[in-house]
PDB file of C-alpha atoms in Angstrom:
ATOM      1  CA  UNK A1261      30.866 -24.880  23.484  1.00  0.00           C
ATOM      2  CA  UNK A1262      30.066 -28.897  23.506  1.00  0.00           C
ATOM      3  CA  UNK A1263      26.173 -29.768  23.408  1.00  0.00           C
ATOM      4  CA  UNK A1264      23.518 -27.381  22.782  1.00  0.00           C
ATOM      5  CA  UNK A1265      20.298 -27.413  24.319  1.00  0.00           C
ATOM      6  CA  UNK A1266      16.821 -27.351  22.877  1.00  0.00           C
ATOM      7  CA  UNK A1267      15.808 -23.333  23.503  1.00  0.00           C
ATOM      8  CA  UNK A1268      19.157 -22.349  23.941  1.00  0.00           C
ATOM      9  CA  UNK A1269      20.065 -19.008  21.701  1.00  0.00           C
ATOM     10  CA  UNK A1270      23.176 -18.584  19.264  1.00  0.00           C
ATOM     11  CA  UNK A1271      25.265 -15.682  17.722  1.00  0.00           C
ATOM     12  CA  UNK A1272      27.683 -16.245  15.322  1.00  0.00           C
ATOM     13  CA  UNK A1273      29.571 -14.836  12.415  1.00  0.00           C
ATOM     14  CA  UNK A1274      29.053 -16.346   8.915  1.00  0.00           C
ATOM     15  CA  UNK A1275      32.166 -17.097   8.089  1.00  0.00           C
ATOM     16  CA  UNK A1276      31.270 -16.010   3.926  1.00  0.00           C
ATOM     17  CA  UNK A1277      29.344 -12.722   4.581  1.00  0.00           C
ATOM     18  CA  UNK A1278      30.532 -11.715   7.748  1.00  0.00           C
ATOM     19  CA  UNK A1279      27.207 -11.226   9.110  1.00  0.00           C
ATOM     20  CA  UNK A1280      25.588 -12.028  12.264  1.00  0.00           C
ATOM     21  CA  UNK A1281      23.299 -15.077  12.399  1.00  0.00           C
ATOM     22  CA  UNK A1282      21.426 -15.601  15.814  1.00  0.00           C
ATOM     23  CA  UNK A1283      18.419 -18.071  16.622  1.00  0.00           C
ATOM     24  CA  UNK A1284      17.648 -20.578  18.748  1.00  0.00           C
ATOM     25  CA  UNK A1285      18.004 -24.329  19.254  1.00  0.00           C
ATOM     26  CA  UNK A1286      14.643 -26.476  18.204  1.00  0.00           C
ATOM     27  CA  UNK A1287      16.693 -29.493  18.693  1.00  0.00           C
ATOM     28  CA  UNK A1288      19.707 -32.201  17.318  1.00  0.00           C
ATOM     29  CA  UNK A1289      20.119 -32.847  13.722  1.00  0.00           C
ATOM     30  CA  UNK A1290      22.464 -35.527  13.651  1.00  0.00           C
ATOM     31  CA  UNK A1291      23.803 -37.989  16.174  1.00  0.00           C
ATOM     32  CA  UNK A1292      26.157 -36.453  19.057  1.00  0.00           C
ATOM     33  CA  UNK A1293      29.049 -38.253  17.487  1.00  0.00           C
ATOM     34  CA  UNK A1294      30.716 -38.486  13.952  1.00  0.00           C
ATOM     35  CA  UNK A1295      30.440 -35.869  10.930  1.00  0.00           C
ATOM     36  CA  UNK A1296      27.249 -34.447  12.160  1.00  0.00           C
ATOM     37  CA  UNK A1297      27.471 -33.729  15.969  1.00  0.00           C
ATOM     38  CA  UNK A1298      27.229 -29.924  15.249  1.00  0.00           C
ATOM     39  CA  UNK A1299      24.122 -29.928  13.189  1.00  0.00           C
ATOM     40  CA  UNK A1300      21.084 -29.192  14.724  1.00  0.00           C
ATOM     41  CA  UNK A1301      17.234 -28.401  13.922  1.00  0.00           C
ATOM     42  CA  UNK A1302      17.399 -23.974  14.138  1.00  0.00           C
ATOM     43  CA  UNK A1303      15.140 -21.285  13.815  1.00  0.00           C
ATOM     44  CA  UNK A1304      17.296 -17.535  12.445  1.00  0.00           C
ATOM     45  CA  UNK A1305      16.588 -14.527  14.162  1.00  0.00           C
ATOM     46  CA  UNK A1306      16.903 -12.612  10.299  1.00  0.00           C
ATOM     47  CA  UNK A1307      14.007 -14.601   8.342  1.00  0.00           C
ATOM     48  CA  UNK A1308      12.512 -17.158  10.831  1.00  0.00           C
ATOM     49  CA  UNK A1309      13.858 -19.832   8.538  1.00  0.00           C
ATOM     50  CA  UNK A1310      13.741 -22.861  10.079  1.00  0.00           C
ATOM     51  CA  UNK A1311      15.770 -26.253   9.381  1.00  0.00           C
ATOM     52  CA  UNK A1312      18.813 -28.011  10.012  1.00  0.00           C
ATOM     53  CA  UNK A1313      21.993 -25.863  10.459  1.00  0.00           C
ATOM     54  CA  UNK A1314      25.727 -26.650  11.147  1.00  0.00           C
ATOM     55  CA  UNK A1315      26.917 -24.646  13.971  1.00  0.00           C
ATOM     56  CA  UNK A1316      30.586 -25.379  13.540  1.00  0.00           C
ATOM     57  CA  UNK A1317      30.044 -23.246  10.571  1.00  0.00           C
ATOM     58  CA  UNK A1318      29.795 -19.885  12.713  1.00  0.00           C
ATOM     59  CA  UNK A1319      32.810 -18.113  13.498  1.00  0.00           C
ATOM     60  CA  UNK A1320      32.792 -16.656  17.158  1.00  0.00           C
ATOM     61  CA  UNK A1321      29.989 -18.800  18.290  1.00  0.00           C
ATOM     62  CA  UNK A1322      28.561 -18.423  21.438  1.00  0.00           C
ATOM     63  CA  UNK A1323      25.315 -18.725  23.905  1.00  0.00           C
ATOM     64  CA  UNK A1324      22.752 -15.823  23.616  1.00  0.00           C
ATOM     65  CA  UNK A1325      22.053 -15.365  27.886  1.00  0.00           C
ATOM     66  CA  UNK A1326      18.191 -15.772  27.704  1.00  0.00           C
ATOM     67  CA  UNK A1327      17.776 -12.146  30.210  1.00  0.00           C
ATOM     68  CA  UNK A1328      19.077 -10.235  27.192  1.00  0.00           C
ATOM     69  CA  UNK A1329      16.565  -9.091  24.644  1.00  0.00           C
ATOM     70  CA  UNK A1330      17.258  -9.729  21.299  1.00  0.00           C
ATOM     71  CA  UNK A1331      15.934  -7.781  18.770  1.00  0.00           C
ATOM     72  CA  UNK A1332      14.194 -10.123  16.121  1.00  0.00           C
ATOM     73  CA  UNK A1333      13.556  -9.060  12.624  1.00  0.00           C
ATOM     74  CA  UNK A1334      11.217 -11.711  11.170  1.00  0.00           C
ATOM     75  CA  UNK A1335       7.468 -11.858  10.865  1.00  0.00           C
ATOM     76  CA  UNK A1336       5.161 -14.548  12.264  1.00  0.00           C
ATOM     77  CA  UNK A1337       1.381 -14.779  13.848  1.00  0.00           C
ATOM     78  CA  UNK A1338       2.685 -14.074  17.346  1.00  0.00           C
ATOM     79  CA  UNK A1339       5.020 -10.625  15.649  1.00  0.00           C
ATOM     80  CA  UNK A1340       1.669  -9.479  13.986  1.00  0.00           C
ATOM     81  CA  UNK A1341      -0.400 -10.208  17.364  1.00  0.00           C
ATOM     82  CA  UNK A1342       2.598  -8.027  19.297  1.00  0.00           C
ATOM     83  CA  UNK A1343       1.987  -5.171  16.687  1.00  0.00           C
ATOM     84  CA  UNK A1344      -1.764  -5.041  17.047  1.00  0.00           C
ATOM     85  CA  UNK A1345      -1.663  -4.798  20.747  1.00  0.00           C
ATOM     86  CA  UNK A1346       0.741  -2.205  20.380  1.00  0.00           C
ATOM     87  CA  UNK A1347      -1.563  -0.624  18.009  1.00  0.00           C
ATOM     88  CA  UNK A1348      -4.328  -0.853  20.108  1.00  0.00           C
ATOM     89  CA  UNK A1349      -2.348   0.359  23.110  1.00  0.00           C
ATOM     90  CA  UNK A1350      -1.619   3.875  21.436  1.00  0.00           C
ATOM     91  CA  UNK A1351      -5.259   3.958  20.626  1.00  0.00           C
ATOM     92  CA  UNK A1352      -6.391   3.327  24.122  1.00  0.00           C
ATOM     93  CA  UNK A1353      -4.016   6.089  25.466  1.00  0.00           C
ATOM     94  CA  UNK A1354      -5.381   8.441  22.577  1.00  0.00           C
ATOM     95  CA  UNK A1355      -1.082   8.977  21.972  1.00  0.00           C
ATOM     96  CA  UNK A1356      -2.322  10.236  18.278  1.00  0.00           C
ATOM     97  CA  UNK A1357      -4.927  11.844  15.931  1.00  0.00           C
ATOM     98  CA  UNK A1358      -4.865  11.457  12.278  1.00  0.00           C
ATOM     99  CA  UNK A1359      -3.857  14.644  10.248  1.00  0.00           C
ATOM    100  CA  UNK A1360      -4.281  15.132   6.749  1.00  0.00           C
ATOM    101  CA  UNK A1361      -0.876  15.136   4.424  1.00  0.00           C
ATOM    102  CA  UNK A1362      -0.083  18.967   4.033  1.00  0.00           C
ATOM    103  CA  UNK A1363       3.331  18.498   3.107  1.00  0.00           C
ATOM    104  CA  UNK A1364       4.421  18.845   6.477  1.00  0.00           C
ATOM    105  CA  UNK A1365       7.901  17.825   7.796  1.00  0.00           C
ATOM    106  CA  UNK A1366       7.127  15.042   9.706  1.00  0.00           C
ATOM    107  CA  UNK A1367       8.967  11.784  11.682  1.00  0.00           C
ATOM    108  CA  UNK A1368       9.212   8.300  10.493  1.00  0.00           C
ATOM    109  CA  UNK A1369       8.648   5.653  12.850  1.00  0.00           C
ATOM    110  CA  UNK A1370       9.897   1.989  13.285  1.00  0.00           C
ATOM    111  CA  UNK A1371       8.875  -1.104  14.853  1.00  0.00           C
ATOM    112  CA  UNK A1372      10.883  -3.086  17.111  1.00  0.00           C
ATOM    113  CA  UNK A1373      10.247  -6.298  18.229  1.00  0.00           C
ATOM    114  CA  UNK A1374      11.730  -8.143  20.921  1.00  0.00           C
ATOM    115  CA  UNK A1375      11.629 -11.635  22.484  1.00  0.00           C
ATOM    116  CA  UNK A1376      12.434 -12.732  25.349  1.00  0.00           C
ATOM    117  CA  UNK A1377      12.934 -15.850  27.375  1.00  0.00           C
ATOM    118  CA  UNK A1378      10.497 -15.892  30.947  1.00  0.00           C
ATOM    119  CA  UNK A1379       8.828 -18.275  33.634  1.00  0.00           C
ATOM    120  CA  UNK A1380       6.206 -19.132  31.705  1.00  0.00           C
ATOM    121  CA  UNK A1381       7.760 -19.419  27.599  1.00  0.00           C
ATOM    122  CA  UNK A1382       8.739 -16.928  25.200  1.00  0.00           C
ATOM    123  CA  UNK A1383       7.250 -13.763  25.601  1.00  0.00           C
ATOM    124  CA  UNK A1384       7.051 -11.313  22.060  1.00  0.00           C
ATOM    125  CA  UNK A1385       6.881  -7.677  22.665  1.00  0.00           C
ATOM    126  CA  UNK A1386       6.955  -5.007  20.098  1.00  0.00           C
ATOM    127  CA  UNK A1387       6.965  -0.905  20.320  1.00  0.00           C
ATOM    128  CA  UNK A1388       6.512   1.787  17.940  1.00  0.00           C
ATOM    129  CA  UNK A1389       9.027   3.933  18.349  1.00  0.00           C
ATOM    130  CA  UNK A1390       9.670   7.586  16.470  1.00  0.00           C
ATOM    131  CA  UNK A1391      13.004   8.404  15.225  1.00  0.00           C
ATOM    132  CA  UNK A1392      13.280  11.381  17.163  1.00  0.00           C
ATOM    133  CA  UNK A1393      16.782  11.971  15.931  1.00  0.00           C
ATOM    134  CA  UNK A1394      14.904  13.642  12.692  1.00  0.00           C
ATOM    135  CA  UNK A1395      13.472  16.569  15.047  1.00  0.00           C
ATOM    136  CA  UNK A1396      15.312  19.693  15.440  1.00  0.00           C
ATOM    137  CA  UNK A1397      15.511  19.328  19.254  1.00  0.00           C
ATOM    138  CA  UNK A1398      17.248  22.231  20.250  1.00  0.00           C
ATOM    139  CA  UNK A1399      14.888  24.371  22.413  1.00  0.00           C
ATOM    140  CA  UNK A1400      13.527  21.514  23.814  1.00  0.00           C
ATOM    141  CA  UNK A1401      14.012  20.533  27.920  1.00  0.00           C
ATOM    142  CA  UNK A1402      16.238  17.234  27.103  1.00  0.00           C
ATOM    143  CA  UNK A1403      15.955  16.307  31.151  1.00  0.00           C
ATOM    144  CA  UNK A1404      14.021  13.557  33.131  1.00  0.00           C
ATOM    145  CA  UNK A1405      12.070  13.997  36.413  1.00  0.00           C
ATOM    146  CA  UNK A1406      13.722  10.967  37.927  1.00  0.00           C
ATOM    147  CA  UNK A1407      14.351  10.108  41.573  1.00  0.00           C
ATOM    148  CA  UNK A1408      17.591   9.755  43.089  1.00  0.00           C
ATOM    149  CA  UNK A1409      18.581   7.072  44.717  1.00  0.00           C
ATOM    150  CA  UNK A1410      19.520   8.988  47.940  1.00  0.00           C
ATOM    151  CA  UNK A1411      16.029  10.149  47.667  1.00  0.00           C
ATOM    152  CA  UNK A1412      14.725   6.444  47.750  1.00  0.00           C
ATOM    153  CA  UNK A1413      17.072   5.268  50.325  1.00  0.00           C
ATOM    154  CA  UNK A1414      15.250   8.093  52.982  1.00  0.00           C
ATOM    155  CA  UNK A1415      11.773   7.448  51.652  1.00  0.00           C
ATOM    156  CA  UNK A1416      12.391   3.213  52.454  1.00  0.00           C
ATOM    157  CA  UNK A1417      14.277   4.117  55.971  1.00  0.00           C
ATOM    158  CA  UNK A1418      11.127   6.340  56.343  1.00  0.00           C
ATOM    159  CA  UNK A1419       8.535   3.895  55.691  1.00  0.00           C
ATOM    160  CA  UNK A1420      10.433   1.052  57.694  1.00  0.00           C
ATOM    161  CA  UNK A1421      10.553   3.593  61.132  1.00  0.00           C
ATOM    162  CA  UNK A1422       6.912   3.657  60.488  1.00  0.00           C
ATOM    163  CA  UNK A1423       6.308  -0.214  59.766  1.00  0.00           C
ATOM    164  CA  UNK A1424       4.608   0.468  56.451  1.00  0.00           C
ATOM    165  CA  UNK A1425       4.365  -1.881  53.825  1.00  0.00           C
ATOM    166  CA  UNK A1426       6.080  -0.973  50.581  1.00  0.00           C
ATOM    167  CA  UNK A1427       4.538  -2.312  47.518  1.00  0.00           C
ATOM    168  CA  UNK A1428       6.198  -1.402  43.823  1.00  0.00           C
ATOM    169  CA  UNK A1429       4.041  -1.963  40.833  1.00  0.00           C
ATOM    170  CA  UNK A1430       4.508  -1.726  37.283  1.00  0.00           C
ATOM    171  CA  UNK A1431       2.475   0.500  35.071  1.00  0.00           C
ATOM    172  CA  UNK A1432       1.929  -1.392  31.449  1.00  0.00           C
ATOM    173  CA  UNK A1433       2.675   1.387  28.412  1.00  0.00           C
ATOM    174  CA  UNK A1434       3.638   3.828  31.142  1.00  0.00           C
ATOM    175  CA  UNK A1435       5.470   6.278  28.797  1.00  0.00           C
ATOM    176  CA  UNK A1436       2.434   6.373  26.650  1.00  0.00           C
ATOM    177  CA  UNK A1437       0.594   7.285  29.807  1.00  0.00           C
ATOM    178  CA  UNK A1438       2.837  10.935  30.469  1.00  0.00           C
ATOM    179  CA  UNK A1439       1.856  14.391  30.118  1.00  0.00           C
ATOM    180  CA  UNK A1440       0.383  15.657  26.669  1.00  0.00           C
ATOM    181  CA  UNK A1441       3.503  16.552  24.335  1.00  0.00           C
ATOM    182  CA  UNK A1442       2.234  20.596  23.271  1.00  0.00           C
ATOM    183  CA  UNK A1443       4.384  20.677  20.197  1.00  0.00           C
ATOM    184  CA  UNK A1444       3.217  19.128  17.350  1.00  0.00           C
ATOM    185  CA  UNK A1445       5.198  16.346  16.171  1.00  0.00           C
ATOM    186  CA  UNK A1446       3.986  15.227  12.496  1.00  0.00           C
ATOM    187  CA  UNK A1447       5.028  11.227  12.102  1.00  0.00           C
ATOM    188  CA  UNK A1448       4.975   8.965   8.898  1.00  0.00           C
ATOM    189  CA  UNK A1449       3.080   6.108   9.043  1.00  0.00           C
ATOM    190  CA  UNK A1450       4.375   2.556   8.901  1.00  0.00           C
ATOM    191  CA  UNK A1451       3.017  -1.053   7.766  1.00  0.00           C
ATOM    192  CA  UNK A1452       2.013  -3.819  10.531  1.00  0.00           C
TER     193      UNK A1452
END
């Protein structure tokens, strides 16, 4: 890749560890010629370290596409502020009530948080998600009411013969928003 561009993202391998190092471009560290042209001001993904960083360094380098998400491990004011909206969210919804410790077999949860790149900045999003892989899920219904596309084809051909309007809209924590869940499903919790 020649220049990078202030905002830009970045994967690479490091060539010692073999791990992956992303982040994004804050801006040049050195001049665009001589011993320094690949060094520029970074922020990692891993620790939200920020300083200079030589990206000729990286093995298989390339450009993060800003439409893909990419999950973020490090904590900052904005990470916390995603959390407690989340928080708040499940609260809202009434998603939980507070059991007392029985020694029940219960289900960790995680946090992930994502950014991504839109119109108007960088927008930070996390979810609290339950490892559901720790349930015993064998007598449960594992499909999803979901609309074919057939189905959606004939409903827009049937609104057009009509002349209606068709308006989509998206519902904000819609899968918090479903039926109750009648099982009980015991969960861990977790730190913000």
């Amino acid at each position: 890749m020649g220049y990078w561009k202030k905002g830009q993202r970045f994967q690479g391998l490091d060539p010692v560890t073999g791990m992956l190092i992303s982040g994004k471009i804050l801006g040049r560290a050195g001049k665009v010629t001589g011993v320094n042209k690949d060094c520029y001001n970074v922020q990692l993904d891993n620790d939200g370290w920020t300083g200079w960083f030589n990206l000729a360094t990286l093995r298989e380098l390339s450009e993060v596409n800003e439409n893909i998400e990419m999950i973020i491990l490090f904590s900052n004011d904005a990470v916390s502020l995603a959390k407690n909206k989340e928080i708040q969210t499940w609260i809202d919804n009434k998603v939980f009530e507070v059991v007392p410790n029985e020694g029940q077999r219960a289900i960790s949860v995680r946090w992930i948080v994502t950014e991504k790149t839109k119109d108007n900045g960088l927008v930070i999003k996390a979810r609290l998600v339950a490892r559901g892989f720790e349930e015993d899920t064998t007598s449960l219904r594992k499909d999803s009411p979901t609309c074919s596309k057939e189905s959606v084809r004939l409903l827009v051909a049937f609104a057009s013969s009509k002349q209606w309007a068709c308006n989509t809209v998206d519902v904000k924590s819609a899968y918090l928003q479903g039926d109750k869940i009648e099982r009980d499903i015991p969960k861990t919790t977790t730190r913000i």
